[in-house]
Short mmCIF file of C-alpha atoms in Angstrom, two decimals:
data_model
loop_
_atom_site.label_atom_id
_atom_site.label_comp_id
_atom_site.label_asym_id
_atom_site.label_seq_id
_atom_site.Cartn_x
_atom_site.Cartn_y
_atom_site.Cartn_z
CA MET A 1 143.42 12.39 101.59
CA ASN A 2 144.86 9.57 99.49
CA ASN A 3 146.03 10.07 95.97
CA ARG A 4 143.17 8.17 94.43
CA ASN A 5 140.45 10.40 96.04
CA TYR A 6 142.46 13.47 95.33
CA ASN A 7 142.74 12.63 91.60
CA ILE A 8 138.93 11.90 91.42
CA TYR A 9 137.96 15.17 92.98
CA PHE A 10 140.50 17.09 90.96
CA HIS A 11 139.46 15.81 87.68
CA THR A 12 135.77 15.89 88.34
CA HIS A 13 136.04 19.50 89.56
CA THR A 14 138.16 20.47 86.59
CA VAL A 15 136.03 18.79 83.90
CA SER A 16 132.71 19.97 85.46
CA GLY A 17 134.07 23.57 85.85
CA ILE A 18 135.49 23.74 82.38
CA VAL A 19 132.37 22.31 80.66
CA ILE A 20 130.00 24.98 82.23
CA SER A 21 132.42 27.85 82.51
CA VAL A 22 131.18 30.08 79.55
CA VAL A 23 127.50 29.69 80.29
CA LEU A 24 128.10 29.98 83.97
CA PHE A 25 130.01 33.24 83.44
CA VAL A 26 127.01 34.56 81.38
CA ILE A 27 124.64 33.58 84.13
CA PHE A 28 126.59 35.19 86.95
CA PHE A 29 127.62 38.46 85.04
CA ALA A 30 124.05 39.09 83.85
CA GLY A 31 122.71 37.88 87.33
CA SER A 32 125.02 40.46 89.11
CA PHE A 33 123.35 43.30 87.02
CA SER A 34 119.91 41.72 87.71
CA PHE A 35 120.19 42.78 91.33
CA PHE A 36 119.64 46.34 90.04
CA ARG A 37 116.91 45.38 87.56
CA ASP A 38 114.46 47.91 89.04
CA GLU A 39 117.09 50.67 89.15
CA ILE A 40 118.07 49.98 85.59
CA ILE A 41 114.38 50.04 84.33
CA ASN A 42 113.74 53.41 86.04
CA TRP A 43 116.99 54.91 84.96
CA GLU A 44 116.19 53.91 81.36
CA ARG A 45 112.79 55.63 81.61
CA ASN A 46 114.00 58.41 83.66
CA GLU A 47 111.38 57.76 86.29
CA SER A 48 111.51 57.62 90.08
CA VAL A 49 109.40 55.58 92.51
CA THR A 50 109.40 55.08 96.25
CA GLN A 51 111.19 52.28 97.69
CA THR A 52 108.32 50.02 98.50
CA LYS A 53 106.75 46.83 97.21
CA GLU A 54 103.39 48.15 97.72
CA ILE A 55 100.98 48.93 94.76
CA GLU A 56 100.39 52.58 94.71
CA LEU A 57 97.42 52.89 92.47
CA ASP A 58 93.91 54.65 92.37
CA TYR A 59 92.10 51.37 91.69
CA ASP A 60 88.74 53.05 91.02
CA ALA A 61 90.11 55.45 88.39
CA ALA A 62 92.22 52.83 86.76
CA LEU A 63 89.40 50.28 86.44
CA LYS A 64 87.02 52.96 85.11
CA THR A 65 89.66 53.70 82.44
CA LEU A 66 90.12 50.08 81.57
CA ASP A 67 86.40 49.40 81.50
CA LYS A 68 86.06 51.87 78.63
CA LYS A 69 88.64 49.98 76.47
CA HIS A 70 88.15 46.31 77.56
CA ILE A 71 84.57 46.02 79.14
CA LEU A 72 85.40 44.54 82.46
CA ALA A 73 81.86 43.11 83.36
CA GLY A 74 82.05 39.51 84.20
CA ARG A 75 85.78 39.29 84.25
CA ASN A 76 88.28 38.10 86.89
CA ILE A 77 90.95 40.90 87.16
CA SER A 78 94.43 40.38 88.74
CA ILE A 79 96.55 43.45 89.69
CA SER A 80 99.98 42.81 90.90
CA LYS A 81 103.47 44.39 91.24
CA SER A 82 106.48 42.22 90.47
CA SER A 83 109.15 44.86 90.60
CA ASN A 84 109.82 48.29 91.95
CA GLU A 85 108.66 50.46 89.05
CA ARG A 86 105.72 52.67 88.01
CA ARG A 87 103.94 50.00 86.18
CA VAL A 88 101.77 47.26 87.55
CA ASN A 89 100.84 43.91 85.88
CA ILE A 90 97.25 43.61 84.78
CA TYR A 91 95.74 40.25 83.79
CA LEU A 92 92.16 40.27 82.61
CA GLU A 93 90.51 36.79 82.28
CA GLY A 94 87.81 36.38 79.52
CA THR A 95 84.28 37.38 80.65
CA GLN A 96 82.08 34.68 81.93
CA ASP A 97 79.01 36.33 80.38
CA THR A 98 78.06 33.74 77.61
CA LEU A 99 76.19 36.30 75.73
CA ALA A 100 79.18 38.76 75.40
CA PRO A 101 81.04 39.13 72.06
CA ALA A 102 83.92 36.80 71.42
CA GLN A 103 86.53 39.41 71.87
CA GLN A 104 85.51 39.90 75.47
CA LYS A 105 85.93 36.27 76.16
CA GLU A 106 89.68 36.36 75.39
CA GLY A 107 92.18 36.86 78.25
CA GLN A 108 94.60 39.82 78.13
CA PHE A 109 97.94 40.73 79.84
CA PHE A 110 99.43 44.10 79.83
CA TYR A 111 101.29 46.73 82.08
CA LEU A 112 99.49 49.74 83.46
CA ASP A 113 101.29 53.05 84.26
CA THR A 114 99.98 53.90 87.72
CA LYS A 115 100.11 57.70 87.06
CA THR A 116 98.92 58.04 83.47
CA PHE A 117 96.94 54.74 83.20
CA LYS A 118 98.59 54.07 79.84
CA THR A 119 98.83 50.38 78.91
CA GLN A 120 101.64 48.62 77.21
CA THR A 121 102.07 45.02 76.13
CA TYR A 122 105.05 43.02 77.38
CA GLU A 123 106.98 43.69 74.04
CA GLU A 124 106.25 47.46 74.22
CA SER A 125 107.27 47.71 77.81
CA TYR A 126 110.49 45.69 77.40
CA SER A 127 113.65 47.19 78.89
CA LEU A 128 117.41 46.57 79.26
CA GLY A 129 116.66 45.60 82.90
CA GLU A 130 114.26 42.99 81.90
CA PHE A 131 116.70 41.76 79.26
CA LEU A 132 119.65 41.30 81.64
CA TYR A 133 117.31 39.80 84.14
CA ARG A 134 116.09 37.17 81.69
CA LEU A 135 119.54 36.63 80.29
CA HIS A 136 120.79 35.32 83.56
CA PHE A 137 118.57 32.22 83.13
CA LEU A 138 118.98 32.04 79.36
CA ALA A 139 115.34 32.92 78.66
CA GLN A 140 116.36 34.30 75.27
CA VAL A 141 117.04 30.67 74.21
CA PRO A 142 113.71 29.04 72.97
CA TYR A 143 111.67 27.73 75.92
CA PRO A 144 112.07 25.35 77.66
CA ILE A 145 115.65 24.66 76.39
CA GLY A 146 117.02 27.90 78.01
CA TYR A 147 115.43 27.30 81.35
CA TYR A 148 116.61 23.67 81.56
CA LEU A 149 120.04 24.56 80.37
CA SER A 150 120.52 27.16 83.01
CA GLY A 151 119.07 24.86 85.67
CA PHE A 152 121.45 21.93 84.83
CA ILE A 153 124.33 24.38 84.66
CA ALA A 154 123.42 25.52 88.14
CA LEU A 155 123.40 21.81 89.15
CA PHE A 156 126.75 21.02 87.68
CA PHE A 157 127.97 24.33 89.45
CA LEU A 158 126.84 22.83 92.71
CA PHE A 159 128.80 19.66 91.88
CA ALA A 160 131.83 21.79 91.15
CA ILE A 161 131.52 23.68 94.39
CA ILE A 162 131.31 20.42 96.44
CA THR A 163 134.31 18.71 94.63
CA GLY A 164 136.31 21.96 94.93
CA VAL A 165 135.71 22.07 98.69
CA LEU A 166 136.65 18.42 99.04
CA LEU A 167 139.75 19.01 96.84
CA HIS A 168 141.03 21.72 99.18
CA TRP A 169 139.70 20.51 102.48
CA ASN A 170 143.06 19.52 104.06
CA LYS A 171 144.63 22.87 103.27
CA ILE A 172 141.41 25.04 103.21
CA ILE A 173 142.53 27.37 106.05
CA SER A 174 146.18 27.66 105.10
CA ASN A 175 145.42 28.26 101.40
CA PHE A 176 142.79 30.86 102.16
CA TYR A 177 145.41 33.16 103.63
CA MET A 178 148.01 32.36 101.12
CA PHE A 179 148.48 34.71 98.14
CA ARG A 180 151.66 34.86 96.20
CA PRO A 181 151.43 37.45 93.48
CA LYS A 182 155.23 37.36 92.75
CA GLU A 183 155.35 33.65 92.10
CA LYS A 184 154.88 31.93 88.75
CA LEU A 185 151.70 32.54 86.89
CA LYS A 186 150.06 29.17 87.75
CA THR A 187 150.54 29.89 91.49
CA LEU A 188 149.01 33.42 91.11
CA TRP A 189 145.93 32.00 89.37
CA THR A 190 145.53 29.12 91.86
CA ASP A 191 145.86 31.42 94.88
CA ALA A 192 143.39 33.84 93.52
CA HIS A 193 141.01 30.96 92.53
CA THR A 194 141.17 29.33 95.94
CA ALA A 195 140.97 32.54 98.16
CA LEU A 196 138.17 34.16 96.11
CA GLY A 197 136.38 30.90 95.79
CA MET A 198 136.32 30.47 99.55
CA ILE A 199 135.14 34.09 100.03
CA GLY A 200 132.17 33.66 97.73
CA LEU A 201 131.45 30.02 98.76
CA PRO A 202 128.27 30.64 100.69
CA PHE A 203 126.92 32.97 98.14
CA GLN A 204 127.74 30.46 95.25
CA PHE A 205 126.27 27.50 97.07
CA VAL A 206 122.96 29.40 97.73
CA TYR A 207 122.71 30.48 94.13
CA ALA A 208 123.61 27.12 92.82
CA VAL A 209 120.87 25.42 94.87
CA THR A 210 118.13 27.98 94.34
CA GLY A 211 119.01 28.37 90.58
CA ALA A 212 118.72 24.64 89.99
CA PHE A 213 115.51 24.60 91.94
CA PHE A 214 113.74 27.42 90.05
CA MET A 215 114.77 26.24 86.58
CA ILE A 216 114.31 22.50 86.89
CA LYS A 217 111.75 22.12 89.62
CA LEU A 218 109.32 20.86 87.10
CA LEU A 219 111.50 17.77 86.67
CA ILE A 220 111.66 17.47 90.43
CA VAL A 221 107.95 17.96 91.04
CA ALA A 222 106.71 15.78 88.11
CA PRO A 223 107.54 12.43 89.73
CA ALA A 224 105.88 13.47 93.02
CA VAL A 225 102.67 14.46 91.04
CA MET A 226 102.65 11.15 89.34
CA ALA A 227 103.37 9.07 92.45
CA LEU A 228 101.76 10.98 95.21
CA TYR A 229 98.91 12.75 93.40
CA LYS A 230 98.37 10.25 90.61
CA GLY A 231 98.77 12.96 87.97
CA ASP A 232 96.34 15.44 89.64
CA ASP A 233 98.48 18.63 89.52
CA ALA A 234 95.56 20.75 90.61
CA LYS A 235 95.47 18.89 93.91
CA LEU A 236 99.19 19.54 94.40
CA TYR A 237 98.61 23.35 93.85
CA GLU A 238 95.77 23.24 96.20
CA ASP A 239 97.85 21.70 98.90
CA LEU A 240 100.68 24.30 98.26
CA GLU A 241 98.04 27.02 98.48
CA TYR A 242 98.67 28.43 95.12
CA ASN A 243 94.97 28.20 94.02
CA ASP A 244 92.64 31.07 94.92
CA PRO A 245 89.06 30.17 95.94
CA THR A 246 86.47 30.35 93.09
CA PHE A 247 83.13 32.20 93.37
CA LYS A 248 80.18 31.44 91.15
CA PHE A 249 79.33 33.99 88.53
CA GLU A 250 75.61 34.87 89.08
CA ASN A 251 75.28 36.84 85.82
CA LYS A 252 73.32 39.53 87.67
CA LYS A 253 74.54 43.11 88.01
CA ILE A 254 75.50 44.16 91.50
CA ALA A 255 72.88 46.43 93.12
CA ASN A 256 75.00 48.91 95.03
CA PRO A 257 77.84 51.11 93.90
CA PHE A 258 81.20 50.04 95.14
CA SER A 259 84.75 51.42 95.64
CA ILE A 260 87.72 49.01 95.34
CA ASN A 261 89.93 51.74 96.91
CA GLU A 262 87.92 51.54 100.16
CA PHE A 263 88.23 47.77 100.34
CA VAL A 264 91.86 47.91 99.73
CA ASP A 265 92.36 50.64 102.47
CA LYS A 266 90.14 48.54 104.72
CA ALA A 267 92.41 45.49 104.32
CA LYS A 268 95.50 47.57 104.86
CA ARG A 269 94.25 48.87 108.07
CA ASN A 270 94.02 45.39 109.51
CA TRP A 271 97.70 45.34 110.24
CA LYS A 272 100.19 48.21 110.80
CA ASN A 273 102.72 48.63 107.97
CA PHE A 274 100.90 45.99 105.86
CA GLU A 275 101.87 46.41 102.17
CA ILE A 276 99.49 45.44 99.42
CA THR A 277 101.20 43.50 96.62
CA ASN A 278 98.37 41.80 94.79
CA VAL A 279 94.68 42.50 94.23
CA GLU A 280 92.34 39.98 92.78
CA ILE A 281 88.78 40.89 91.67
CA LYS A 282 86.47 38.04 90.99
CA ASN A 283 83.32 38.45 88.82
CA TYR A 284 83.72 42.20 88.30
CA GLY A 285 80.34 44.00 88.35
CA ASP A 286 78.37 40.83 89.33
CA SER A 287 76.21 40.38 92.37
CA ASN A 288 78.68 37.72 93.56
CA MET A 289 81.76 40.07 93.15
CA HIS A 290 84.58 39.31 95.62
CA ILE A 291 87.89 41.04 96.10
CA LEU A 292 91.13 39.26 97.38
CA VAL A 293 93.65 41.65 98.82
CA ASN A 294 97.07 39.99 99.30
CA GLY A 295 100.17 41.62 100.83
CA GLU A 296 103.05 41.18 103.29
CA MET A 297 104.86 42.93 106.14
CA PRO A 298 108.19 44.66 105.48
CA TYR A 299 111.22 42.42 105.73
CA ASP A 300 112.76 44.47 108.63
CA GLN A 301 109.55 43.63 110.59
CA LYS A 302 109.24 39.94 109.71
CA PHE A 303 111.07 38.04 106.94
CA THR A 304 108.13 35.79 105.96
CA ALA A 305 104.72 37.44 106.71
CA VAL A 306 102.22 37.13 103.95
CA GLY A 307 98.58 38.01 104.59
CA LYS A 308 95.31 38.05 102.83
CA VAL A 309 91.71 39.33 103.25
CA ILE A 310 88.76 38.26 101.08
CA TYR A 311 85.64 40.58 100.91
CA LYS A 312 82.30 40.07 99.47
CA ILE A 313 81.64 43.33 97.64
CA ALA A 314 77.88 43.30 97.95
CA ASP A 315 77.67 43.43 101.80
CA GLY A 316 81.25 44.18 102.65
CA LYS A 317 81.66 41.07 104.84
CA VAL A 318 84.95 39.34 105.38
CA VAL A 319 84.86 35.82 103.75
CA ALA A 320 88.42 34.72 104.85
CA LYS A 321 91.41 36.34 106.47
CA LYS A 322 94.98 35.24 107.00
CA ASP A 323 96.96 37.11 109.61
CA PRO A 324 100.59 37.79 108.36
CA ILE A 325 101.80 37.92 112.03
CA THR A 326 100.42 34.87 113.60
CA GLU A 327 99.18 32.54 110.77
CA ASN A 328 102.21 32.07 108.55
CA LYS A 329 103.06 28.35 108.46
CA TYR A 330 106.11 26.26 107.51
CA LEU A 331 104.75 26.14 103.94
CA ASP A 332 104.83 29.96 103.68
CA VAL A 333 108.28 30.11 104.88
CA VAL A 334 109.52 27.55 102.31
CA LYS A 335 107.71 29.24 99.42
CA ASN A 336 108.98 32.60 100.31
CA VAL A 337 112.67 32.06 101.60
CA LEU A 338 113.99 30.55 98.40
CA TYR A 339 112.79 33.39 96.34
CA ARG A 340 113.97 36.09 98.80
CA ILE A 341 117.55 34.84 99.19
CA HIS A 342 117.87 34.42 95.41
CA TYR A 343 116.55 37.89 94.53
CA GLY A 344 118.44 39.52 97.42
CA ASP A 345 115.81 42.24 97.64
CA TYR A 346 115.15 42.32 101.38
CA GLY A 347 118.30 44.26 102.63
CA GLY A 348 118.28 47.53 100.54
CA TYR A 349 121.09 48.73 98.42
CA ALA A 350 123.74 47.31 100.90
CA LEU A 351 122.66 43.82 100.19
CA LYS A 352 122.35 44.51 96.57
CA ILE A 353 125.88 45.91 96.35
CA ILE A 354 127.36 43.04 98.27
CA SER A 355 125.59 40.53 96.17
CA PHE A 356 126.79 42.35 92.92
CA VAL A 357 130.34 42.23 94.26
CA LEU A 358 130.10 38.63 95.16
CA GLY A 359 128.65 37.86 91.68
CA ILE A 360 131.60 39.54 90.04
CA ILE A 361 134.03 37.69 92.31
CA THR A 362 132.32 34.39 91.11
CA CYS A 363 132.92 35.51 87.56
CA PHE A 364 136.63 36.07 88.30
CA VAL A 365 136.76 32.62 90.01
CA ILE A 366 135.48 31.14 86.77
CA ILE A 367 137.97 33.06 84.70
CA SER A 368 140.84 32.08 87.02
CA GLY A 369 139.77 28.49 86.81
CA VAL A 370 140.03 28.59 83.03
CA MET A 371 143.40 30.16 83.29
CA ILE A 372 144.65 27.45 85.78
CA TRP A 373 143.50 24.86 83.34
CA LEU A 374 145.44 26.51 80.48
CA VAL A 375 148.54 27.29 82.38
CA ALA A 376 148.76 23.74 83.67
CA ARG A 377 148.79 22.45 80.10
CA GLU A 378 151.58 24.78 78.87
CA LYS A 379 154.32 22.23 79.33
CA LYS A 380 157.38 21.93 77.21
CA ASN A 381 156.77 18.17 76.74
CA MET A 382 153.31 18.70 75.38
CA PRO A 383 152.93 18.63 71.57
CA GLU A 384 152.68 22.00 69.92
CA LYS A 385 149.34 21.05 68.29
CA LYS A 386 147.74 20.30 71.66
CA ARG A 387 149.15 23.53 73.20
CA ARG A 388 147.66 25.49 70.31
CA PHE A 389 144.33 23.77 70.75
CA ASN A 390 144.26 24.56 74.51
CA ASN A 391 145.19 28.10 73.65
CA SER A 392 142.39 28.31 71.24
CA VAL A 393 139.78 27.09 73.74
CA ALA A 394 140.93 29.50 76.28
CA ARG A 395 140.81 32.48 73.92
CA ILE A 396 137.28 31.53 72.81
CA TYR A 397 136.18 31.25 76.46
CA LEU A 398 137.65 34.61 77.42
CA ALA A 399 136.47 36.38 74.24
CA ILE A 400 132.94 35.33 74.84
CA SER A 401 133.03 36.06 78.79
CA LEU A 402 135.07 39.23 78.92
CA SER A 403 133.41 40.94 75.97
CA MET A 404 130.17 41.01 78.00
CA TYR A 405 131.43 44.02 79.92
CA PRO A 406 131.84 46.52 77.16
CA VAL A 407 128.82 45.18 75.42
CA THR A 408 126.58 45.73 78.56
CA ALA A 409 127.99 49.17 78.96
CA LEU A 410 127.24 49.92 75.24
CA ALA A 411 123.71 48.62 75.73
CA PHE A 412 123.14 51.06 78.58
CA ILE A 413 124.08 53.93 76.19
CA GLY A 414 122.06 52.60 73.36
CA THR A 415 118.77 52.20 75.35
CA LYS A 416 119.16 55.70 76.76
CA VAL A 417 120.12 57.47 73.56
CA PHE A 418 117.45 55.68 71.35
CA HIS A 419 114.88 55.17 74.06
CA PRO A 420 112.42 53.58 73.86
CA LEU A 421 114.01 50.52 72.06
CA SER A 422 111.69 47.60 71.25
CA GLN A 423 112.53 44.04 72.45
CA THR A 424 113.85 43.14 69.05
CA ASN A 425 116.03 46.21 68.83
CA ILE A 426 117.52 45.51 72.34
CA TYR A 427 118.22 41.93 71.24
CA SER A 428 120.01 43.20 68.04
CA LEU A 429 122.06 45.91 69.91
CA TYR A 430 123.30 43.39 72.46
CA PHE A 431 123.78 40.18 70.55
CA ILE A 432 125.20 41.69 67.34
CA SER A 433 127.70 43.90 69.22
CA TRP A 434 128.68 40.97 71.39
CA LEU A 435 129.21 38.71 68.33
CA LEU A 436 131.29 41.42 66.66
CA LEU A 437 133.40 41.97 69.66
CA ILE A 438 134.00 38.25 70.12
CA VAL A 439 135.15 37.89 66.53
CA PHE A 440 137.47 40.93 66.94
CA PHE A 441 139.08 39.37 69.99
CA LEU A 442 139.42 36.04 68.29
CA LEU A 443 141.10 37.67 65.36
CA LYS A 444 143.56 39.34 67.63
CA ARG A 445 144.74 35.89 68.87
CA ASP A 446 146.01 37.38 72.13
CA ILE A 447 144.64 36.63 75.52
CA ASN A 448 146.45 39.49 77.08
CA PHE A 449 144.83 41.92 74.63
CA THR A 450 141.44 40.46 75.29
CA ASN A 451 141.89 40.84 79.11
CA LYS A 452 143.22 44.38 78.88
CA TRP A 453 141.01 45.92 76.25
CA SER A 454 137.74 44.46 77.36
CA LEU A 455 138.32 46.20 80.69
CA ILE A 456 139.54 49.47 79.02
CA SER A 457 136.73 49.70 76.43
CA GLY A 458 134.22 48.70 79.13
CA SER A 459 135.54 51.45 81.35
CA ILE A 460 135.46 54.11 78.68
CA LEU A 461 131.81 53.21 77.75
CA GLY A 462 131.01 53.05 81.42
CA PHE A 463 132.10 56.60 81.89
CA LEU A 464 129.89 57.68 78.93
CA ILE A 465 126.79 56.16 80.52
CA PRO A 466 126.10 58.99 82.97
CA ILE A 467 127.09 61.53 80.26
CA ALA A 468 124.60 60.06 77.88
CA ASN A 469 121.93 60.23 80.42
CA GLY A 470 122.73 63.81 81.30
CA ILE A 471 122.62 64.92 77.70
CA VAL A 472 119.48 62.99 76.68
CA SER A 473 117.39 63.56 79.78
CA GLY A 474 119.03 66.60 81.32
CA ASN A 475 119.03 64.67 84.61
CA TRP A 476 122.64 64.81 85.55
CA PHE A 477 123.50 62.65 88.48
CA TRP A 478 123.82 65.60 90.83
CA ASN A 479 120.45 66.87 89.77
CA SER A 480 118.85 63.47 90.23
CA PHE A 481 120.38 63.40 93.76
CA LEU A 482 118.87 66.75 94.60
CA LYS A 483 115.42 65.64 93.25
CA ASN A 484 115.65 62.44 95.25
CA HIS A 485 115.51 60.35 92.19
CA ILE A 486 117.64 57.82 93.95
CA GLN A 487 117.39 55.00 91.31
CA VAL A 488 118.60 57.18 88.49
CA PHE A 489 121.20 58.69 90.64
CA PHE A 490 122.39 55.32 91.72
CA ILE A 491 122.95 53.83 88.17
CA ASP A 492 124.89 56.85 87.10
CA VAL A 493 127.16 56.72 90.19
CA PHE A 494 127.36 52.87 89.95
CA TRP A 495 128.83 53.00 86.51
CA ILE A 496 131.40 55.82 87.48
CA VAL A 497 132.65 53.73 90.29
CA LEU A 498 132.66 50.39 88.35
CA ALA A 499 134.33 52.10 85.28
CA SER A 500 137.03 53.63 87.70
CA ILE A 501 137.90 50.30 89.24
CA THR A 502 138.04 48.44 86.00
CA LEU A 503 140.21 51.16 84.40
CA TYR A 504 142.56 50.93 87.36
CA VAL A 505 142.73 47.17 87.16
CA SER A 506 143.42 47.26 83.42
CA TYR A 507 146.52 49.41 83.76
CA HIS A 508 147.93 47.23 86.37
CA LEU A 509 147.60 43.89 84.48
CA LYS A 510 151.00 42.41 84.14
CA ARG A 511 152.14 41.50 80.61
CA GLU A 512 152.98 37.94 81.46
CA THR A 513 152.48 35.75 78.45
CA ALA A 514 151.36 32.48 79.85
CA THR A 515 150.23 31.13 76.60
CA VAL A 516 151.35 30.46 73.04
CA THR A 517 150.23 33.37 70.96
CA GLU A 518 149.26 32.12 67.58
CA LYS A 519 150.64 33.95 64.63
#
């Protein structure tokens, strides 16, 4: 590679990486914990559910309970399960009966406990798992700024990955096997950055592409809608098969009694191991009432296998059917694969743990990149003012990034001890403690102190998490294992292992001052 191309790749890789480093760290750190979103939610609530995506609900009893409170007649009802927890999502459209009171014509969304049939709004059901999941795409920033920001960060990250590969292309094999811990600090950071960057390269590339697609796809789709569909987005959704069929509301009460449970069971029996993930009821209680039962096959049987059955309730006839084994098209694969590889929920705990480790490795790659940038500028011929400025930038970056570890551990303790915490209280607990710790590290003016004590404090708090759970719930991790409460057990043991590793690392950090410590 000639010097001109090398310099172009080097500077574009460095600039793009430094500009996005802090936000990218937040995205990957929170995203790594998001692989265990369901486990965190169930740990927080001290609940345990079976490891299945299927809705486990007595539909008839649930609808009877909801009918007393919301008057379901004439409504379209959606029952879905987006995560592996005890609650399901319920969306009630306003009734189509023109003579009904105004209150019944309003749509409502809430969560329903599948055992107690207790309902909760989104704010009432908010959890730490949901918070960390949404933090990884900056949803706490007012919409749509946070979404677009995370999307463009992912896009810049993709750019940094490509330029990094081009930069190291000639020595990509030799540098991968090269690690010189006893050399000067810049060499140590460079070797670590290169080796770990290559280990996590496929993972990082996938998440850069899928993250950018999910967050800024509106900007990608909008030109196509205007050009190909002449602004008719409804036609686009129809071609993408996102729109369900509509059925006319007859405004006439259905003559025969019906059981939603029977229709769901009937749909499930169409295919062996078929898992019901979504149930749509159209024109509830009307003579033209229909039910759409959606589901999919387990991933170990077929990666993309979505199916559907539509019944007319009055006569029980099948209106439409989509076989998940034989009728999945290219469109179904495209729609499903991007989500599945991003969420990493198709390979059990093994894949989740591997994804978490690769996410943390990416965080280290980001940090090592910042340190390479800093150490490279600690030259004797550089003016003292610039050296102090560079040091200040690095300290701010590291204070914001590394303080996330102890703050996240503290949030686990807080949400368990003071459960249930509202959405506002979780925000306050996390963001205020994060701000205070950032200020504390900045006042210390010592990068080595920030590195070491963010790990030590996070480790101490991490060890306290299973203790807090045991004291508050009485469900110590050995008890949860014996009760087969795997999700609760996993989070407790996960923190014990993670805290042990970070504590070990913290006591083996070398006290090598690579920067100017400001007095």
